[in-house]
mmCIF file of C-alpha atoms and ligand atoms in Angstrom:
data_model
loop_
_atom_site.group_PDB
_atom_site.id
_atom_site.type_symbol
_atom_site.label_atom_id
_atom_site.label_comp_id
_atom_site.label_asym_id
_atom_site.label_seq_id
_atom_site.Cartn_x
_atom_site.Cartn_y
_atom_site.Cartn_z
ATOM 1 C CA MET O 1 -265.052 140.893 130.179
ATOM 2 C CA LYS O 2 -263.667 141.326 133.700
ATOM 3 C CA SER O 3 -265.216 138.927 136.058
ATOM 4 C CA ASN O 4 -267.233 139.681 139.456
ATOM 5 C CA THR O 5 -265.381 139.751 142.565
ATOM 6 C CA VAL O 6 -266.603 136.839 145.260
ATOM 7 C CA LYS O 7 -265.373 136.424 148.471
ATOM 8 C CA ILE O 8 -264.763 132.785 149.942
ATOM 9 C CA GLY O 9 -264.004 133.121 153.742
ATOM 10 C CA ASP O 10 -261.052 135.933 153.916
ATOM 11 C CA THR O 11 -259.918 135.261 150.086
ATOM 12 C CA LEU O 12 -261.432 137.278 147.035
ATOM 13 C CA ILE O 13 -261.282 135.897 143.809
ATOM 14 C CA GLY O 14 -262.513 137.390 140.425
ATOM 15 C CA GLY O 15 -262.595 141.328 139.839
ATOM 16 C CA GLY O 16 -258.761 141.272 138.582
ATOM 17 C CA PHE O 17 -257.640 139.663 142.181
ATOM 18 C CA PRO O 18 -254.701 136.955 141.955
ATOM 19 C CA VAL O 19 -255.742 134.106 140.502
ATOM 20 C CA ALA O 20 -256.115 131.415 143.042
ATOM 21 C CA VAL O 21 -254.601 127.650 143.095
ATOM 22 C CA GLN O 22 -256.780 124.883 144.446
ATOM 23 C CA THR O 23 -256.448 120.951 144.942
ATOM 24 C CA MET O 24 -258.906 118.833 146.239
ATOM 25 C CA TRP O 25 -258.518 116.844 149.129
ATOM 26 C CA LYS O 26 -257.926 113.052 148.646
ATOM 27 C CA SER O 27 -259.378 111.094 151.544
ATOM 28 C CA PRO O 28 -262.501 110.793 153.214
ATOM 29 C CA LEU O 29 -263.181 113.111 155.824
ATOM 30 C CA SER O 30 -262.483 110.649 158.313
ATOM 31 C CA GLY O 31 -259.704 110.543 161.189
ATOM 32 C CA GLU O 32 -258.112 113.058 163.205
ATOM 33 C CA ILE O 33 -259.289 116.493 162.515
ATOM 34 C CA GLY O 34 -255.629 117.901 163.791
ATOM 35 C CA VAL O 35 -253.878 115.595 160.883
ATOM 36 C CA ILE O 36 -256.394 117.389 158.129
ATOM 37 C CA LEU O 37 -255.700 120.652 159.667
ATOM 38 C CA SER O 38 -251.618 120.064 159.409
ATOM 39 C CA GLY O 39 -252.468 118.657 156.080
ATOM 40 C CA ILE O 40 -254.385 122.106 155.037
ATOM 41 C CA GLU O 41 -251.448 124.124 156.658
ATOM 42 C CA GLU O 42 -248.999 122.101 154.788
ATOM 43 C CA LEU O 43 -250.480 122.690 151.620
ATOM 44 C CA LYS O 44 -250.885 126.383 152.004
ATOM 45 C CA ASP O 45 -247.539 126.811 152.946
ATOM 46 C CA ILE O 46 -246.496 126.015 149.411
ATOM 47 C CA GLY O 47 -248.982 128.083 147.858
ATOM 48 C CA ALA O 48 -252.447 126.413 148.054
ATOM 49 C CA ASP O 49 -255.238 128.947 148.111
ATOM 50 C CA ILE O 50 -258.203 127.029 148.401
ATOM 51 C CA ILE O 51 -258.854 123.644 148.967
ATOM 52 C CA ARG O 52 -262.328 121.442 148.172
ATOM 53 C CA PHE O 53 -263.879 118.500 149.936
ATOM 54 C CA ALA O 54 -265.751 116.141 148.814
ATOM 55 C CA VAL O 55 -269.196 115.615 151.136
ATOM 56 C CA PRO O 56 -270.942 112.653 150.316
ATOM 57 C CA ASP O 57 -273.040 112.648 153.671
ATOM 58 C CA ILE O 58 -274.665 114.312 156.631
ATOM 59 C CA GLU O 59 -271.266 113.316 159.092
ATOM 60 C CA ASP O 60 -268.942 114.507 156.414
ATOM 61 C CA ALA O 61 -270.720 117.930 156.459
ATOM 62 C CA GLU O 62 -270.527 118.126 160.247
ATOM 63 C CA ILE O 63 -266.678 117.438 160.405
ATOM 64 C CA LEU O 64 -266.089 119.959 157.246
ATOM 65 C CA SER O 65 -268.034 122.384 159.315
ATOM 66 C CA LYS O 66 -265.390 121.935 162.301
ATOM 67 C CA ILE O 67 -262.416 121.864 159.993
ATOM 68 C CA SER O 68 -263.329 124.871 158.430
ATOM 69 C CA LYS O 69 -263.770 126.927 161.732
ATOM 70 C CA LYS O 70 -259.871 126.361 162.102
ATOM 71 C CA SER O 71 -258.813 126.342 158.294
ATOM 72 C CA VAL O 72 -256.112 128.667 157.461
ATOM 73 C CA ILE O 73 -257.656 128.819 154.179
ATOM 74 C CA PRO O 74 -260.884 128.758 152.590
ATOM 75 C CA LEU O 75 -262.591 125.358 152.421
ATOM 76 C CA VAL O 76 -265.390 124.237 149.738
ATOM 77 C CA ALA O 77 -267.638 121.509 150.350
ATOM 78 C CA ASP O 78 -268.570 119.516 147.155
ATOM 79 C CA ILE O 79 -272.061 118.156 147.401
ATOM 80 C CA HIS O 80 -274.200 116.395 145.085
ATOM 81 C CA PHE O 81 -278.033 115.365 145.308
ATOM 82 C CA ASP O 82 -278.485 116.099 148.987
ATOM 83 C CA TYR O 83 -279.652 119.313 149.730
ATOM 84 C CA LYS O 84 -279.738 118.988 153.025
ATOM 85 C CA ILE O 85 -276.091 117.890 153.027
ATOM 86 C CA ALA O 86 -275.450 121.548 151.539
ATOM 87 C CA LEU O 87 -277.697 123.518 154.363
ATOM 88 C CA LYS O 88 -275.448 121.489 156.969
ATOM 89 C CA CYS O 89 -272.549 122.858 155.244
ATOM 90 C CA ILE O 90 -273.485 126.401 154.654
ATOM 91 C CA LYS O 91 -274.746 126.846 158.306
ATOM 92 C CA GLY O 92 -271.893 125.375 160.026
ATOM 93 C CA GLY O 93 -269.294 127.947 158.282
ATOM 94 C CA VAL O 94 -267.893 125.957 155.213
ATOM 95 C CA HIS O 95 -266.848 128.904 152.985
ATOM 96 C CA LYS O 96 -268.322 128.045 149.602
ATOM 97 C CA ILE O 97 -270.099 125.196 148.756
ATOM 98 C CA ARG O 98 -270.044 123.264 144.991
ATOM 99 C CA ILE O 99 -273.618 122.344 144.181
ATOM 100 C CA ASN O 100 -275.398 121.527 140.524
ATOM 101 C CA PRO O 101 -279.253 122.793 140.826
ATOM 102 C CA GLY O 102 -279.673 120.454 138.269
ATOM 103 C CA ASN O 103 -278.814 117.330 140.307
ATOM 104 C CA ILE O 104 -280.349 118.602 143.689
ATOM 105 C CA GLY O 105 -283.498 118.105 142.254
ATOM 106 C CA ALA O 106 -287.192 119.990 143.416
ATOM 107 C CA SER O 107 -286.541 123.568 142.819
ATOM 108 C CA TRP O 108 -287.868 124.035 146.344
ATOM 109 C CA LYS O 109 -284.630 122.479 147.409
ATOM 110 C CA VAL O 110 -282.650 124.417 145.715
ATOM 111 C CA GLU O 111 -284.091 127.668 146.602
ATOM 112 C CA GLU O 112 -283.515 126.682 150.335
ATOM 113 C CA VAL O 113 -279.905 126.152 149.612
ATOM 114 C CA VAL O 114 -279.518 129.276 147.783
ATOM 115 C CA ARG O 115 -281.266 131.295 150.069
ATOM 116 C CA ALA O 116 -279.209 130.053 153.120
ATOM 117 C CA ALA O 117 -275.940 130.916 151.060
ATOM 118 C CA ALA O 118 -277.187 134.197 150.372
ATOM 119 C CA ASP O 119 -278.098 134.664 154.535
ATOM 120 C CA CYS O 120 -274.562 133.221 155.386
ATOM 121 C CA ASN O 121 -272.380 135.184 152.887
ATOM 122 C CA VAL O 122 -271.728 131.708 151.051
ATOM 123 C CA PRO O 123 -270.600 131.749 147.234
ATOM 124 C CA ILE O 124 -271.637 128.903 145.025
ATOM 125 C CA ARG O 125 -269.750 126.939 142.695
ATOM 126 C CA VAL O 126 -271.547 125.391 139.695
ATOM 127 C CA GLY O 127 -269.183 122.846 138.077
ATOM 128 C CA VAL O 128 -270.413 121.517 134.530
ATOM 129 C CA ASN O 129 -268.395 118.458 133.335
ATOM 130 C CA GLY O 130 -268.381 117.377 129.894
ATOM 131 C CA GLY O 131 -268.012 113.663 131.132
ATOM 132 C CA SER O 132 -271.624 113.935 132.996
ATOM 133 C CA LEU O 133 -273.759 116.849 131.337
ATOM 134 C CA PRO O 134 -277.435 116.412 131.804
ATOM 135 C CA SER O 135 -279.466 114.302 129.844
ATOM 136 C CA SER O 136 -280.898 116.716 127.635
ATOM 137 C CA PHE O 137 -277.363 118.008 126.318
ATOM 138 C CA ARG O 138 -275.907 114.704 125.838
ATOM 139 C CA ASP O 139 -276.870 114.211 122.048
ATOM 140 C CA LEU O 140 -275.390 117.540 120.852
ATOM 141 C CA LYS O 141 -272.285 117.157 118.829
ATOM 142 C CA ASP O 142 -270.186 119.726 119.900
ATOM 143 C CA ILE O 143 -269.563 119.132 123.428
ATOM 144 C CA SER O 144 -268.328 122.615 124.285
ATOM 145 C CA GLU O 145 -271.529 123.774 123.239
ATOM 146 C CA ALA O 146 -273.079 121.478 125.299
ATOM 147 C CA MET O 147 -271.085 122.411 128.216
ATOM 148 C CA VAL O 148 -272.226 126.240 127.694
ATOM 149 C CA LYS O 149 -275.738 125.190 127.410
ATOM 150 C CA ALA O 150 -275.673 123.373 130.658
ATOM 151 C CA ALA O 151 -274.163 126.015 132.355
ATOM 152 C CA GLU O 152 -276.466 128.805 131.362
ATOM 153 C CA MET O 153 -279.513 126.072 132.286
ATOM 154 C CA GLU O 154 -277.673 126.059 135.915
ATOM 155 C CA LEU O 155 -277.199 130.013 135.791
ATOM 156 C CA ASN O 156 -281.014 130.499 135.024
ATOM 157 C CA VAL O 157 -281.667 128.906 138.518
ATOM 158 C CA PHE O 158 -279.558 131.763 140.218
ATOM 159 C CA GLU O 159 -280.668 134.897 138.101
ATOM 160 C CA LYS O 160 -284.294 133.722 139.200
ATOM 161 C CA LEU O 161 -283.397 133.930 142.474
ATOM 162 C CA LYS O 162 -281.438 136.987 142.274
ATOM 163 C CA PHE O 163 -278.386 135.190 143.659
ATOM 164 C CA LYS O 164 -275.425 136.734 142.324
ATOM 165 C CA ASP O 165 -272.066 134.732 144.680
ATOM 166 C CA VAL O 166 -272.015 132.224 142.162
ATOM 167 C CA VAL O 167 -268.568 131.227 140.172
ATOM 168 C CA PHE O 168 -268.492 128.451 137.290
ATOM 169 C CA SER O 169 -266.299 125.690 136.164
ATOM 170 C CA LEU O 170 -266.670 123.911 132.619
ATOM 171 C CA LYS O 171 -264.344 121.260 132.575
ATOM 172 C CA SER O 172 -263.878 118.539 130.076
ATOM 173 C CA SER O 173 -260.919 115.835 130.002
ATOM 174 C CA ASP O 174 -260.024 117.481 126.472
ATOM 175 C CA ILE O 175 -258.318 120.580 125.771
ATOM 176 C CA GLU O 176 -259.908 121.855 123.036
ATOM 177 C CA SER O 177 -263.529 121.567 124.422
ATOM 178 C CA THR O 178 -262.485 122.960 127.820
ATOM 179 C CA VAL O 179 -260.740 125.877 126.348
ATOM 180 C CA MET O 180 -263.802 126.565 124.048
ATOM 181 C CA ALA O 181 -266.280 126.289 126.551
ATOM 182 C CA ASN O 182 -264.702 128.973 128.843
ATOM 183 C CA THR O 183 -264.256 131.355 126.118
ATOM 184 C CA VAL O 184 -267.569 131.188 125.256
ATOM 185 C CA PHE O 185 -268.979 131.631 128.829
ATOM 186 C CA SER O 186 -266.693 133.912 129.950
ATOM 187 C CA SER O 187 -267.749 136.110 126.723
ATOM 188 C CA ARG O 188 -271.307 136.316 127.632
ATOM 189 C CA TYR O 189 -271.182 136.265 131.724
ATOM 190 C CA SER O 190 -269.018 137.836 134.028
ATOM 191 C CA TYR O 191 -269.016 134.993 136.820
ATOM 192 C CA PRO O 192 -265.746 134.418 137.876
ATOM 193 C CA LEU O 193 -264.676 131.135 136.518
ATOM 194 C CA HIS O 194 -262.786 128.140 138.076
ATOM 195 C CA LEU O 195 -260.714 126.317 135.147
ATOM 196 C CA GLY O 196 -259.127 123.043 134.925
ATOM 197 C CA VAL O 197 -258.932 120.230 132.637
ATOM 198 C CA THR O 198 -260.734 117.459 134.326
ATOM 199 C CA GLU O 199 -259.316 113.738 135.004
ATOM 200 C CA ALA O 200 -255.990 115.207 133.313
ATOM 201 C CA GLY O 201 -253.948 112.138 134.048
ATOM 202 C CA PRO O 202 -251.194 110.847 135.768
ATOM 203 C CA LEU O 203 -248.026 113.398 137.043
ATOM 204 C CA ILE O 204 -246.381 114.403 133.557
ATOM 205 C CA PRO O 205 -249.657 113.905 130.986
ATOM 206 C CA GLY O 206 -251.369 115.609 133.260
ATOM 207 C CA ILE O 207 -249.362 118.601 133.738
ATOM 208 C CA VAL O 208 -248.933 119.028 130.179
ATOM 209 C CA LYS O 209 -252.388 118.607 129.211
ATOM 210 C CA SER O 210 -253.452 121.333 131.887
ATOM 211 C CA SER O 211 -250.499 123.839 130.753
ATOM 212 C CA ILE O 212 -251.500 123.718 127.696
ATOM 213 C CA ALA O 213 -255.334 124.141 128.400
ATOM 214 C CA LEU O 214 -254.902 126.927 131.374
ATOM 215 C CA ASN O 215 -252.156 128.794 129.394
ATOM 216 C CA THR O 216 -254.323 129.285 126.480
ATOM 217 C CA MET O 217 -257.154 131.020 128.669
ATOM 218 C CA LEU O 218 -255.032 132.434 131.249
ATOM 219 C CA LYS O 219 -253.582 134.743 128.252
ATOM 220 C CA ASP O 220 -256.817 135.912 127.186
ATOM 221 C CA ASN O 221 -257.306 136.733 130.932
ATOM 222 C CA ILE O 222 -259.974 134.013 131.567
ATOM 223 C CA GLY O 223 -259.993 132.608 134.847
ATOM 224 C CA ASP O 224 -260.164 133.269 138.399
ATOM 225 C CA THR O 225 -258.930 130.221 140.213
ATOM 226 C CA ILE O 226 -257.621 126.922 138.889
ATOM 227 C CA ARG O 227 -256.638 123.442 139.905
ATOM 228 C CA VAL O 228 -254.455 121.023 137.992
ATOM 229 C CA SER O 229 -256.363 117.480 138.355
ATOM 230 C CA LEU O 230 -253.611 114.739 138.741
ATOM 231 C CA SER O 231 -253.672 111.053 139.336
ATOM 232 C CA ASP O 232 -251.162 112.001 141.815
ATOM 233 C CA THR O 233 -250.335 113.831 144.898
ATOM 234 C CA MET O 234 -252.416 117.518 146.425
ATOM 235 C CA ARG O 235 -248.805 118.732 146.931
ATOM 236 C CA ASN O 236 -247.913 118.198 142.930
ATOM 237 C CA GLU O 237 -251.190 119.629 142.064
ATOM 238 C CA VAL O 238 -250.485 122.554 144.161
ATOM 239 C CA ILE O 239 -246.968 122.873 142.703
ATOM 240 C CA ALA O 240 -247.984 122.603 139.177
ATOM 241 C CA GLY O 241 -251.217 125.275 139.487
ATOM 242 C CA LYS O 242 -248.639 127.766 140.887
ATOM 243 C CA GLU O 243 -245.801 126.913 138.064
ATOM 244 C CA ILE O 244 -248.393 127.722 135.769
ATOM 245 C CA LEU O 245 -249.302 130.842 137.074
ATOM 246 C CA LYS O 246 -246.003 131.841 137.020
ATOM 247 C CA ALA O 247 -244.908 130.502 133.308
ATOM 248 C CA ALA O 248 -247.865 132.459 132.481
ATOM 249 C CA GLY O 249 -247.037 135.533 133.941
ATOM 250 C CA LYS O 250 -249.972 135.779 136.556
ATOM 251 C CA ILE O 251 -247.849 135.594 139.568
ATOM 252 C CA SER O 252 -244.469 136.780 139.942
ATOM 253 C CA SER O 253 -243.826 135.571 143.848
ATOM 254 C CA GLY O 254 -241.677 132.259 144.530
ATOM 255 C CA ILE O 255 -238.545 130.753 143.321
ATOM 256 C CA THR O 256 -237.755 130.347 139.737
ATOM 257 C CA THR O 257 -235.435 127.463 138.845
ATOM 258 C CA ILE O 258 -233.120 127.473 136.489
ATOM 259 C CA SER O 259 -231.231 124.152 136.399
ATOM 260 C CA CYS O 260 -229.002 121.641 134.355
ATOM 261 C CA PRO O 261 -230.524 118.616 133.046
ATOM 262 C CA ARG O 262 -227.006 117.137 132.877
ATOM 263 C CA CYS O 263 -224.540 116.015 130.309
ATOM 264 C CA GLY O 264 -221.339 114.043 130.685
ATOM 265 C CA ARG O 265 -219.525 117.271 131.668
ATOM 266 C CA ALA O 266 -221.714 117.502 134.632
ATOM 267 C CA SER O 267 -219.301 117.166 137.811
ATOM 268 C CA PHE O 268 -222.455 118.265 140.265
ATOM 269 C CA ASN O 269 -225.295 116.331 140.884
ATOM 270 C CA THR O 270 -228.157 118.702 140.219
ATOM 271 C CA HIS O 271 -231.000 116.579 140.344
ATOM 272 C CA GLU O 272 -230.167 115.201 144.002
ATOM 273 C CA PHE O 273 -229.476 118.678 145.112
ATOM 274 C CA LEU O 274 -232.633 120.026 143.935
ATOM 275 C CA ASN O 275 -234.422 116.920 145.508
ATOM 276 C CA SER O 276 -232.848 117.835 148.846
ATOM 277 C CA VAL O 277 -233.517 121.568 148.942
ATOM 278 C CA ASP O 278 -237.129 121.340 146.853
ATOM 279 C CA SER O 279 -239.330 121.414 149.873
ATOM 280 C CA THR O 280 -237.547 124.924 151.545
ATOM 281 C CA LEU O 281 -237.938 126.612 148.089
ATOM 282 C CA GLN O 282 -241.656 125.443 147.564
ATOM 283 C CA LYS O 283 -242.276 127.599 150.788
ATOM 284 C CA ILE O 284 -240.838 130.600 149.831
ATOM 285 C CA ASN O 285 -242.726 133.637 148.434
ATOM 286 C CA LYS O 286 -240.145 136.054 147.349
ATOM 287 C CA ASN O 287 -239.101 136.509 143.866
ATOM 288 C CA ILE O 288 -235.844 134.850 143.644
ATOM 289 C CA THR O 289 -234.348 133.131 140.729
ATOM 290 C CA ILE O 290 -231.703 130.582 141.223
ATOM 291 C CA ALA O 291 -229.420 128.416 139.086
ATOM 292 C CA VAL O 292 -228.479 124.843 139.990
ATOM 293 C CA MET O 293 -225.941 123.895 137.482
ATOM 294 C CA GLY O 294 -223.724 120.998 136.810
ATOM 295 C CA CYS O 295 -220.624 122.473 135.879
ATOM 296 C CA ILE O 296 -217.958 125.199 136.540
ATOM 297 C CA VAL O 297 -217.843 125.176 132.500
ATOM 298 C CA ASN O 298 -221.007 126.804 131.398
ATOM 299 C CA GLY O 299 -222.514 127.172 135.028
ATOM 300 C CA PRO O 300 -222.034 130.916 136.117
ATOM 301 C CA GLY O 301 -222.089 132.175 132.309
ATOM 302 C CA GLU O 302 -225.516 130.230 132.056
ATOM 303 C CA ALA O 303 -226.998 131.534 135.137
ATOM 304 C CA ARG O 304 -225.918 135.192 135.089
ATOM 305 C CA HIS O 305 -228.996 136.504 135.894
ATOM 306 C CA ALA O 306 -230.077 134.445 138.690
ATOM 307 C CA ASP O 307 -229.851 135.440 142.230
ATOM 308 C CA LEU O 308 -228.339 132.815 143.384
ATOM 309 C CA GLY O 309 -226.533 129.707 142.031
ATOM 310 C CA ILE O 310 -224.543 126.814 142.615
ATOM 311 C CA THR O 311 -222.238 124.293 140.679
ATOM 312 C CA GLY O 312 -219.899 121.892 141.062
ATOM 313 C CA SER O 313 -216.031 121.963 140.348
ATOM 314 C CA GLY O 314 -214.168 118.396 140.912
ATOM 315 C CA ASP O 315 -214.895 118.108 144.735
ATOM 316 C CA ASN O 316 -215.709 121.633 145.395
ATOM 317 C CA ILE O 317 -218.726 123.542 145.467
ATOM 318 C CA VAL O 318 -219.051 126.861 143.949
ATOM 319 C CA ILE O 319 -221.996 129.387 145.028
ATOM 320 C CA PHE O 320 -222.533 132.642 142.869
ATOM 321 C CA ARG O 321 -224.162 135.141 142.745
ATOM 322 C CA LYS O 322 -225.524 136.772 139.579
ATOM 323 C CA GLY O 323 -222.853 134.727 137.985
ATOM 324 C CA LYS O 324 -220.116 135.732 140.447
ATOM 325 C CA ILE O 325 -218.446 133.373 142.761
ATOM 326 C CA VAL O 326 -219.048 134.390 146.130
ATOM 327 C CA LYS O 327 -218.199 131.135 148.110
ATOM 328 C CA ARG O 328 -216.151 127.858 147.619
ATOM 329 C CA ALA O 329 -216.647 124.862 149.785
ATOM 330 C CA ASN O 330 -216.812 120.979 150.180
ATOM 331 C CA PRO O 331 -219.801 118.948 148.630
ATOM 332 C CA SER O 332 -221.213 117.857 151.891
ATOM 333 C CA GLU O 333 -221.659 121.359 152.837
ATOM 334 C CA ALA O 334 -223.632 122.357 149.708
ATOM 335 C CA VAL O 335 -227.379 122.214 150.869
ATOM 336 C CA ARG O 336 -226.532 124.234 154.487
ATOM 337 C CA LEU O 337 -224.171 126.820 152.482
ATOM 338 C CA PHE O 338 -226.401 127.206 149.653
ATOM 339 C CA LEU O 339 -229.648 127.781 152.208
ATOM 340 C CA GLU O 340 -227.720 129.861 154.085
ATOM 341 C CA GLU O 341 -227.067 132.545 151.153
ATOM 342 C CA LEU O 342 -231.009 132.016 150.049
ATOM 343 C CA ARG O 343 -231.549 133.262 153.768
ATOM 344 C CA GLU O 344 -229.770 136.210 153.413
ATOM 345 C CA ILE O 345 -231.258 137.053 150.308
HETATM 346 S S1 SF4 B 1 -224.987 123.335 133.382
HETATM 347 FE FE1 SF4 B 1 -222.942 121.557 132.250
HETATM 348 S S2 SF4 B 1 -223.341 119.442 132.993
HETATM 349 FE FE2 SF4 B 1 -224.911 120.859 133.017
HETATM 350 S S3 SF4 B 1 -226.215 120.390 130.864
HETATM 351 FE FE3 SF4 B 1 -224.806 122.279 130.552
HETATM 352 S S4 SF4 B 1 -223.041 122.034 130.170
HETATM 353 FE FE4 SF4 B 1 -223.897 119.828 130.670
#
């Protein structure tokens, strides 16, 4: 089922718009606003579309409102329990809020928040988490069924209030229940879905779990925004999210890298080279394939379809385009010459 379109700041999600990559700010909302704004810009440069912030108190709501006015991408306030924080964020210009009506409490408080959100065109995300389900669903054996029921309970509140700009997430730390819950929910409702495996783990296990779960859903056209929740940096969450979308065929922009894993034949340190150029590559939006190969024996041949490639042959560096050698140089010039060629492309 095609999802509804929801506007978050200037960004449209759902309704066939590109799947957006999210991350969550990993520090408290204290310190210099300018430093946070620079951090947001850096994350945007490598592909973040939306960033969520935990807003545990009213002072944080004030800070996030100030930041939202200057942010280059939409920001989301994640609020639990206190409806006054939600009101402050909505009226302060934060672009989206995440609340669960169930933990806001009295229905008049929820109504007040929803009315303010409607007045200010601020969408609301409801986040159902398999690890913190409402008590009435905790005894259900099937966790995915419990998650869907919890989401439907929250949804009733919005439907009664005729508020349509709702995004849902149904996350669990388990792949199967995450996929099942989202599959069932998306077959019944057209609200946009934010996908993720919650608390997915450290860098490598977290990316593996997230990739399997997200790809299963994305290939069925489920999901409008994603987050790879890692015990790691925001930067890596964004890069992983972008790579998952690329591998799932949801975006075609950005660098695709073919690179040598290294073997005894290697005469070029591909790992070191990739580390040196990584920050530049992450900022490129153009659809370009690069090959970073370890030896002249297999390098150009293996990377024949790459737009730009590099490999080493003893003390010589060889740069090639579409598998044909276009430049030979000294190893100390490798990074500079490669980036020069890349700029030309
Ligand atoms: S490109 Fe060359 S060095 Fe790298 S793995 Fe293949 S054969 Fe080995």
